[in-house]
Coordinates of C-alpha atoms and ligand atoms in Angstrom, one line a residue:
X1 CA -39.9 66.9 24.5
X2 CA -39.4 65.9 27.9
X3 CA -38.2 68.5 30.8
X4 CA -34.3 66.9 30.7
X5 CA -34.8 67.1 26.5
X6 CA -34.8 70.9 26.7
X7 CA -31.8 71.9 29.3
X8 CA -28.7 73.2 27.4
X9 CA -25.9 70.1 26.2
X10 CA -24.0 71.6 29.0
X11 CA -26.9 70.5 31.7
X12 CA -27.3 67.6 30.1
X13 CA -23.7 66.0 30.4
X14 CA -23.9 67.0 34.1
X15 CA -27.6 65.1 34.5
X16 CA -25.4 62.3 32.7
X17 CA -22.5 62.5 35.2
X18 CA -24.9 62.3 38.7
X19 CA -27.0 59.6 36.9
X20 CA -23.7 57.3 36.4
X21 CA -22.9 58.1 39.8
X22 CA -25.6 57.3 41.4
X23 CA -26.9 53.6 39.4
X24 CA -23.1 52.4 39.1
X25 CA -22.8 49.1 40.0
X26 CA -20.3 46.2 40.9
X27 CA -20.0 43.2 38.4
X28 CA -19.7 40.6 41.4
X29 CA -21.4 42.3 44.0
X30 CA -24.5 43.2 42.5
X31 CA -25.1 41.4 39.0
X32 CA -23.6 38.0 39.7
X33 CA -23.9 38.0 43.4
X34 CA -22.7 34.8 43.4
X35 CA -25.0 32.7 41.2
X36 CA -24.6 30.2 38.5
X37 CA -26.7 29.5 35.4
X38 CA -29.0 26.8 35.7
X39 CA -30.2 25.2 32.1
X40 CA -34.1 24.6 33.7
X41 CA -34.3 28.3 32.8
X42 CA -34.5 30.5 29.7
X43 CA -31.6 33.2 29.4
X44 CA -33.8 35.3 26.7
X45 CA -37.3 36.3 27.0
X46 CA -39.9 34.8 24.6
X47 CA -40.1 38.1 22.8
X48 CA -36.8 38.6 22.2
X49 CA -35.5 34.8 21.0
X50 CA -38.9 35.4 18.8
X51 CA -39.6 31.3 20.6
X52 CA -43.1 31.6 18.2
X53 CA -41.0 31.7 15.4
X54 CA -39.4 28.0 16.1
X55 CA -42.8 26.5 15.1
X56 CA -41.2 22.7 14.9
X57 CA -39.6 22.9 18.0
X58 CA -40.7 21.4 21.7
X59 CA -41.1 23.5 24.7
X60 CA -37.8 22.4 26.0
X61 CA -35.8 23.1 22.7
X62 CA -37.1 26.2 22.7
X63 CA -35.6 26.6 26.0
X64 CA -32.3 25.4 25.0
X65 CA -32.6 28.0 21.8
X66 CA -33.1 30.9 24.0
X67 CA -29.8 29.5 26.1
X68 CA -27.7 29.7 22.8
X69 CA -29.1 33.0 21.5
X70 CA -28.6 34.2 25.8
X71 CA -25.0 33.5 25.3
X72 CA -24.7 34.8 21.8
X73 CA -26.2 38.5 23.6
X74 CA -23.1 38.5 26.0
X75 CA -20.9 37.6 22.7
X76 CA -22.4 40.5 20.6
X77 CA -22.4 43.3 23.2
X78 CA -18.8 42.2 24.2
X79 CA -18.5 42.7 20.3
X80 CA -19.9 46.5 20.1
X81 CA -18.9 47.4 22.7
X82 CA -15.6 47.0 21.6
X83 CA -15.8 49.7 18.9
X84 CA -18.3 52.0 20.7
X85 CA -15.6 52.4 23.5
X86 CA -12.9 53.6 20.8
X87 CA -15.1 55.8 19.3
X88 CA -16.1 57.4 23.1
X89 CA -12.2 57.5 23.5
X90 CA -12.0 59.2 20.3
X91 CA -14.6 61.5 20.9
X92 CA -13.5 62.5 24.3
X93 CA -10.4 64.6 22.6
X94 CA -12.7 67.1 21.6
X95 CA -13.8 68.2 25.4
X96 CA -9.7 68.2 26.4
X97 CA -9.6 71.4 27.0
X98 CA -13.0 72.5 26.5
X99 CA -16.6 71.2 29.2
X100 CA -15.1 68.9 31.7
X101 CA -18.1 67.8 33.2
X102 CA -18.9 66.5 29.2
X103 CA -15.1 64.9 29.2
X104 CA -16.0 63.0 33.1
X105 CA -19.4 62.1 31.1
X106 CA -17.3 60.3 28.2
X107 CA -14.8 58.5 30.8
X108 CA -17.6 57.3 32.7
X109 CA -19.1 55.9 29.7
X110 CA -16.1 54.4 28.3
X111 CA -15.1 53.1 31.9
X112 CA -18.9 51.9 32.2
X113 CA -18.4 49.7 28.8
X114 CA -15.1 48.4 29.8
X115 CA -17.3 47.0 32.9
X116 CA -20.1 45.6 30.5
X117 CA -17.7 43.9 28.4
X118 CA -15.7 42.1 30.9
X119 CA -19.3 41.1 32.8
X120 CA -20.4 39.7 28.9
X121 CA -17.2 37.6 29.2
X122 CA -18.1 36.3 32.2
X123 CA -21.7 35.1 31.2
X124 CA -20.6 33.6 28.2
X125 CA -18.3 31.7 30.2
X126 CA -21.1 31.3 32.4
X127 CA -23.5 29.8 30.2
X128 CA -20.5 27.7 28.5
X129 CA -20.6 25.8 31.7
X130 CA -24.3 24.4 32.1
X131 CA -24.7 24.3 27.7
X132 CA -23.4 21.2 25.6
X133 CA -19.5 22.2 23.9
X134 CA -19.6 22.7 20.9
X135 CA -21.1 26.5 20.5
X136 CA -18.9 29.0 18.6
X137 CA -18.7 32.8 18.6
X138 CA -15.9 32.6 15.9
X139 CA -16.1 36.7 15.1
X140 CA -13.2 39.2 16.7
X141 CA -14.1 42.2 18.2
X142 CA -10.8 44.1 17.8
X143 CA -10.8 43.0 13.9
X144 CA -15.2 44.5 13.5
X145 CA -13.9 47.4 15.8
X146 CA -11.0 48.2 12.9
X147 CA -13.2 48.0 10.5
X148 CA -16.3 50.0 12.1
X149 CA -14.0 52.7 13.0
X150 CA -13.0 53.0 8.9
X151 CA -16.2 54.5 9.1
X152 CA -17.4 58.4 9.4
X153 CA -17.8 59.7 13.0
X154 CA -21.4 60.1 12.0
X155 CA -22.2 56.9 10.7
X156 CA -20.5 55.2 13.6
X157 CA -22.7 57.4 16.1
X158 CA -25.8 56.8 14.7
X159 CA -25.3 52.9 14.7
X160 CA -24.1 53.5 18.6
X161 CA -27.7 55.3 19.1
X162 CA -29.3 52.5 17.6
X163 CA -27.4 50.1 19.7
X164 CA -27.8 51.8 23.1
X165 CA -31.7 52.5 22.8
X166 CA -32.4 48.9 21.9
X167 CA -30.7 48.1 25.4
X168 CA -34.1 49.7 26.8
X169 CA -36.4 47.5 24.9
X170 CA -34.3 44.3 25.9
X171 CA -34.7 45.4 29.6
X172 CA -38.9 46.0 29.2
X173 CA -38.9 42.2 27.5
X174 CA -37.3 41.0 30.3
X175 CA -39.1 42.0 33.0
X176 CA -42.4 41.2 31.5
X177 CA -44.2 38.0 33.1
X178 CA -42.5 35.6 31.5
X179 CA -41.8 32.8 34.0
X180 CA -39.0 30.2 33.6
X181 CA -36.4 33.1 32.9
X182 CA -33.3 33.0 34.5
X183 CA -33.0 35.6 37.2
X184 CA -29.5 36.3 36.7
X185 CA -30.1 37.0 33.3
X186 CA -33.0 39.3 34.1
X187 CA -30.4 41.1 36.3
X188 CA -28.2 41.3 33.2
X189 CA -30.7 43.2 31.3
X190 CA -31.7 45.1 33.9
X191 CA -27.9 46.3 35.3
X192 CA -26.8 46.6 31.7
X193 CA -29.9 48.9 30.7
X194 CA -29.0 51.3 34.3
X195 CA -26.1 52.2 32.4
X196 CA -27.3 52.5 28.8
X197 CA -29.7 55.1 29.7
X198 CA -27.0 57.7 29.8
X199 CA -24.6 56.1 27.0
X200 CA -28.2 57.1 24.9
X201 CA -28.0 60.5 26.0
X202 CA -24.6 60.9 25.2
X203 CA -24.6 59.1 22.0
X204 CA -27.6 62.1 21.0
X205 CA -25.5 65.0 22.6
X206 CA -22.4 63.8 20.6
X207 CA -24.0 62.4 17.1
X208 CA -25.9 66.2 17.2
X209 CA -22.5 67.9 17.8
X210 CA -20.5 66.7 15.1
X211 CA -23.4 66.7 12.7
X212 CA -23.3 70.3 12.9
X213 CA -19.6 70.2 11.3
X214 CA -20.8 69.0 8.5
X215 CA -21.5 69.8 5.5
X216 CA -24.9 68.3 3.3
X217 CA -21.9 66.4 1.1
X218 CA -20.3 64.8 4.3
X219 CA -23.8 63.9 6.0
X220 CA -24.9 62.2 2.8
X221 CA -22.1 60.1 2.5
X222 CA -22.1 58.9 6.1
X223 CA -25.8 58.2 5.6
X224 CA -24.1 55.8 2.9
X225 CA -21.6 54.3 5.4
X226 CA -24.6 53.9 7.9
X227 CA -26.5 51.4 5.9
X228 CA -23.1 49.9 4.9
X229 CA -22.4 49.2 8.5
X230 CA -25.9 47.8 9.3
X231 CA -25.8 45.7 6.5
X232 CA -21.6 44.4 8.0
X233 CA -23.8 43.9 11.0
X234 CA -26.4 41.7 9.4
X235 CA -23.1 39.8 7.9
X236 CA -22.6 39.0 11.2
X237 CA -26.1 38.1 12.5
X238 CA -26.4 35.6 9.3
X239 CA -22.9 34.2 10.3
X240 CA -23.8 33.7 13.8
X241 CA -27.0 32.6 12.7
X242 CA -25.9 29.6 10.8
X243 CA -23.4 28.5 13.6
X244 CA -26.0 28.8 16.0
X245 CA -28.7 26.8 14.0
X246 CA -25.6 24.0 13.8
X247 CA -24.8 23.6 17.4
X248 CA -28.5 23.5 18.2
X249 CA -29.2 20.4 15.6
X250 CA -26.2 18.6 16.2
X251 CA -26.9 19.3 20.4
X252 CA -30.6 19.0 20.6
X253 CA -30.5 15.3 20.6
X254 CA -32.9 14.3 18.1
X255 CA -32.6 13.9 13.9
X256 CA -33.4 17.2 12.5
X257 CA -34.1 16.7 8.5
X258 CA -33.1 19.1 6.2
X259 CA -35.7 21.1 5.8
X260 CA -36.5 22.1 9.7
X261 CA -32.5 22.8 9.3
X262 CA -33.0 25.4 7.1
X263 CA -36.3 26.6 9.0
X264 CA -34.2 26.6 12.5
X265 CA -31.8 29.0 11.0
X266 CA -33.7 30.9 9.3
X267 CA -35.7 32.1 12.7
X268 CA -32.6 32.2 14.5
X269 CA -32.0 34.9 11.9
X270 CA -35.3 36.4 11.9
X271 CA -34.8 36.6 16.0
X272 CA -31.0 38.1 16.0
X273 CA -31.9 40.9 12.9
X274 CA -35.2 41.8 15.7
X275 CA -32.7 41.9 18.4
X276 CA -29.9 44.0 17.0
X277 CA -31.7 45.8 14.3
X278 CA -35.1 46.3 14.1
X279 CA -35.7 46.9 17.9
X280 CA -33.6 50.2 18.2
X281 CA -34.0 50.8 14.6
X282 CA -37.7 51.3 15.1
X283 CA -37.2 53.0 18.5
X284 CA -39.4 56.1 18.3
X285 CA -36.6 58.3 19.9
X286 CA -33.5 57.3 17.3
X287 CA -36.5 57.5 14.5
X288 CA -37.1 61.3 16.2
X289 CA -33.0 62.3 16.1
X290 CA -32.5 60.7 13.0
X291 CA -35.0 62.4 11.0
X292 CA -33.7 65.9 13.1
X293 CA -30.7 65.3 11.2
X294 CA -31.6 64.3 7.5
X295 CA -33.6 65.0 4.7
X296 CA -36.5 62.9 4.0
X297 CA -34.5 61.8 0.6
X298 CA -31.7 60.0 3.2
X299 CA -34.4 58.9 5.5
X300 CA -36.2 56.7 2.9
X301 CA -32.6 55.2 1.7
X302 CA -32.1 53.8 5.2
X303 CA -35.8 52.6 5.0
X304 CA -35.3 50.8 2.1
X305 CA -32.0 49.4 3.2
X306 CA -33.6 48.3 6.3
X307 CA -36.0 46.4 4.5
X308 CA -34.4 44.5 2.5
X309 CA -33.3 42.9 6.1
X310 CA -36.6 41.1 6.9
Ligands
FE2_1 FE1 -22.8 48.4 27.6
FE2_2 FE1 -23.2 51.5 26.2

């Protein structure tokens, strides 16, 4: 446990509070700062578009891959971002008239992921303007956030968790030394991941609080509805997946046969499931609050459910 790990939730929202204060940052002014996307460069490190993985494809293809999956990120996070700001907003009733620092904490949050969402807006539209037409992001968020939302408290937290510590991982990737990526979409990662640190920390302080409301019934049940909504997640990776493979073959400007289709798609899979499952799902700090809060029984259900998504 780190020194910030062991200061009382009340501490902890305040740390929160002076950290949002002091990274926040300007959409135009700092992230964009008036650059355009240029299609010489990648939009998504090697290790996260999995590039290895597209083993039939050119350099330059795989280039124009990580471009499609860049501007699927900003579709995705504008997508989950959706619901985790409802689900802030919800949460931010219980501190009415109880900690305000912990209620500033939750405004800032949901404020912060009103920001992120309208910057993914912008890059999608961004990247829309140096890519081929004909790429689709066909889901609605409002319509994913109604039906996340059906979901427990618990099971909505823990998939928020998962979420916000994969934001981390992105970041690392990205500043690795991977040369040809696009330095506004290094600044996206890197801007995006500022903020996510304290969402994390809230997301923890939060997901612990309610869990001790529960009782064993309730917390086994929402273990339930957490694989059920990773698995309505992977719906929407295979979904995305499949549009993504089709706007690639019918943009790349060459014959693609049936079988590379098929192969094309299936690592655009194998890349978006690493991006918005695996990476936080592994992360050694949800594994360390997740297993705080279950029995080893509920652990290995989610482990089994999780691999099943390989
Ligand atoms: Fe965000
Ligand atoms: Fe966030």
């Amino acid at each position: 446990m780190n020194a910030i790990e062991m200061l009382p939730s009340s501490a902890r929202y305040a740390r929160v509070v002076q950290a949002s204060k002091r990274v926040r940052w300007d959409i135009d002014k700092d992230v964009i700062r008036g650059r355009g996307f240029d299609a010489g460069h990648k939009f998504l490190p090697d290790g996260l578009s999995l590039a290895d993985t597209f083993t039939t494809l050119s350099a330059d293809e795989k280039r124009f891959v990580s471009q499609i999956q860049g501007r699927t990120y900003a579709n995705i996070f504008g997508l989950v971002e959706r619901f985790i700001n409802a689900k802030v907003l919800e949460l931010s009733q219980d501190h009415w008239f109880g900690d305000q620092v912990a209620l500033e904490a939750l405004i800032r949050f949901s404020d912060e992921e009103l920001k992120h969402q309208a910057l993914f807006r912008r890059i999608d539209a961004m990247a829309g303007e140096v890519l081929p037409d004909g790429y689709r992001f066909d889901v609605d968020p409002n319509d994913i956030a109604r039906a996340v939302l059906g979901k427990s408290t618990w099971a909505v937290l823990a998939l928020t968790l998962d979420i916000e510590l994969f934001t981390q991982l992105h970041y690392r990737q990205s500043i690795d030394a991977d040369t040809g990526l696009s330095d506004l979409f290094k600044d996206v990662f890197l801007y995006h991941w500022k903020e996510e640190s304290q969402h994390a920390i809230l997301d923890e302080l939060e997901w612990v609080r309610h869990d001790a409301e529960l009782t064993a019934e309730q917390r086994d049940r929402a273990v339930g509805e957490f694989i059920e909504l990773v698995v309505a997640v992977d719906g929407i990776l295979k979904a995305q997946a499949k549009a993504d493979a089709g706007y690639f073959t019918s943009s790349c400007g060459r014959v693609v046969d049936e079988a590379e289709a098929r192969a094309i798609e299936a690592a655009f899979l194998k890349a978006y499931r690493w991006q918005y499952i695996h990476s936080g799902a592994q992360h050694p700090h949800f594994g360390k609050v997740l297993s705080g809060l279950i029995t080893d029984k509920q652990g290995r259900r989610i482990q089994a459910a999780l691999a099943t998504l390989q």
